[in-house]
Amino acid sequence: KLEKNIAHLVQHEVDCIVICCFTAHALLPQLLLEHQAKIYSLVTPVMEHVLEQNTEFLVLCASSAKEAQVLEHHPLWVKVAQSLTYSG
């Protein structure tokens, strides 16, 4: 369904798609590359913010996002892993 909805948006020539659900980010690699190119991932600015800070962060997220390892699959994970702790 995500692919179908994004295809609809791309067909209507949207410039950018923002997906606010971190869990949904686990599905992005399954999308067509042309559809992936339209998506602005909110995970990236979060990871960049963590990287810029000199402190620890507590991650509050849906268990499905944790199980899908959305943050762990991000390229910046190796640099920020020690700064992030999951709640629960």
Short mmCIF file of C-alpha atoms in Angstrom, two decimals:
data_model
loop_
_atom_site.label_atom_id
_atom_site.label_comp_id
_atom_site.label_asym_id
_atom_site.label_seq_id
_atom_site.Cartn_x
_atom_site.Cartn_y
_atom_site.Cartn_z
CA LYS A 1 0.00 0.00 0.00
CA LEU A 2 2.88 2.37 0.77
CA GLU A 3 4.31 1.86 -2.73
CA LYS A 4 0.89 2.51 -4.28
CA ASN A 5 0.42 5.73 -2.30
CA ILE A 6 3.89 6.98 -3.13
CA ALA A 7 3.39 6.11 -6.80
CA HIS A 8 0.22 8.21 -6.73
CA LEU A 9 2.13 11.17 -5.25
CA VAL A 10 4.97 10.80 -7.76
CA GLN A 11 2.45 10.63 -10.59
CA HIS A 12 1.08 13.96 -9.35
CA GLU A 13 4.62 15.36 -9.50
CA VAL A 14 5.18 16.09 -5.81
CA ASP A 15 8.65 17.41 -5.06
CA CYS A 16 9.17 15.79 -1.69
CA ILE A 17 7.50 13.17 0.49
CA VAL A 18 8.02 13.18 4.26
CA ILE A 19 7.18 10.04 6.18
CA CYS A 20 6.86 10.83 9.87
CA CYS A 21 6.58 7.23 11.04
CA PHE A 22 9.99 5.75 11.85
CA THR A 23 8.61 2.22 11.51
CA ALA A 24 7.59 2.95 7.92
CA HIS A 25 11.22 3.80 7.18
CA ALA A 26 11.99 0.08 7.41
CA LEU A 27 9.97 -0.37 4.22
CA LEU A 28 11.79 2.27 2.18
CA PRO A 29 14.42 -0.10 0.72
CA GLN A 30 11.56 -2.07 -0.83
CA LEU A 31 10.39 0.93 -2.84
CA LEU A 32 11.43 1.74 -6.38
CA LEU A 33 14.58 3.87 -6.46
CA GLU A 34 12.74 6.71 -8.20
CA HIS A 35 10.24 6.72 -5.32
CA GLN A 36 12.96 6.55 -2.68
CA ALA A 37 14.56 9.63 -4.25
CA LYS A 38 11.43 11.68 -3.48
CA ILE A 39 11.45 10.81 0.22
CA TYR A 40 13.01 13.06 2.85
CA SER A 41 13.90 10.76 5.72
CA LEU A 42 13.39 12.21 9.18
CA VAL A 43 15.79 9.61 10.53
CA THR A 44 18.78 11.37 8.95
CA PRO A 45 18.37 14.77 10.69
CA VAL A 46 17.75 12.97 14.00
CA MET A 47 20.95 10.98 13.61
CA GLU A 48 22.87 14.11 12.55
CA HIS A 49 21.57 15.99 15.61
CA VAL A 50 22.69 13.19 17.92
CA LEU A 51 26.10 13.20 16.24
CA GLU A 52 26.47 16.96 16.78
CA GLN A 53 25.69 16.80 20.49
CA ASN A 54 27.94 15.71 23.30
CA THR A 55 25.29 13.97 25.38
CA GLU A 56 23.24 10.83 25.64
CA PHE A 57 19.71 10.43 24.30
CA LEU A 58 16.81 8.26 25.34
CA VAL A 59 14.91 6.90 22.34
CA LEU A 60 11.15 6.63 22.74
CA CYS A 61 9.66 4.84 19.77
CA ALA A 62 7.18 2.19 18.78
CA SER A 63 8.37 -1.34 19.48
CA SER A 64 7.97 -2.03 15.76
CA ALA A 65 10.58 0.63 14.92
CA LYS A 66 12.96 -0.91 17.43
CA GLU A 67 12.30 -4.44 16.13
CA ALA A 68 12.85 -3.27 12.53
CA GLN A 69 16.13 -1.68 13.65
CA VAL A 70 15.38 1.49 11.73
CA LEU A 71 18.09 3.47 13.52
CA GLU A 72 20.57 0.61 13.43
CA HIS A 73 20.30 0.36 9.65
CA HIS A 74 21.12 4.04 9.15
CA PRO A 75 24.66 4.78 7.89
CA LEU A 76 25.36 7.03 10.92
CA TRP A 77 24.44 4.34 13.44
CA VAL A 78 28.04 3.29 14.12
CA LYS A 79 28.87 6.88 15.06
CA VAL A 80 25.87 7.51 17.32
CA ALA A 81 25.13 4.09 18.84
CA GLN A 82 26.88 4.84 22.13
CA SER A 83 24.79 8.01 22.55
CA LEU A 84 21.40 6.31 22.18
CA THR A 85 19.54 4.18 24.68
CA TYR A 86 16.13 2.69 23.98
CA SER A 87 13.41 3.10 26.58
CA GLY A 88 12.04 -0.15 27.95
#
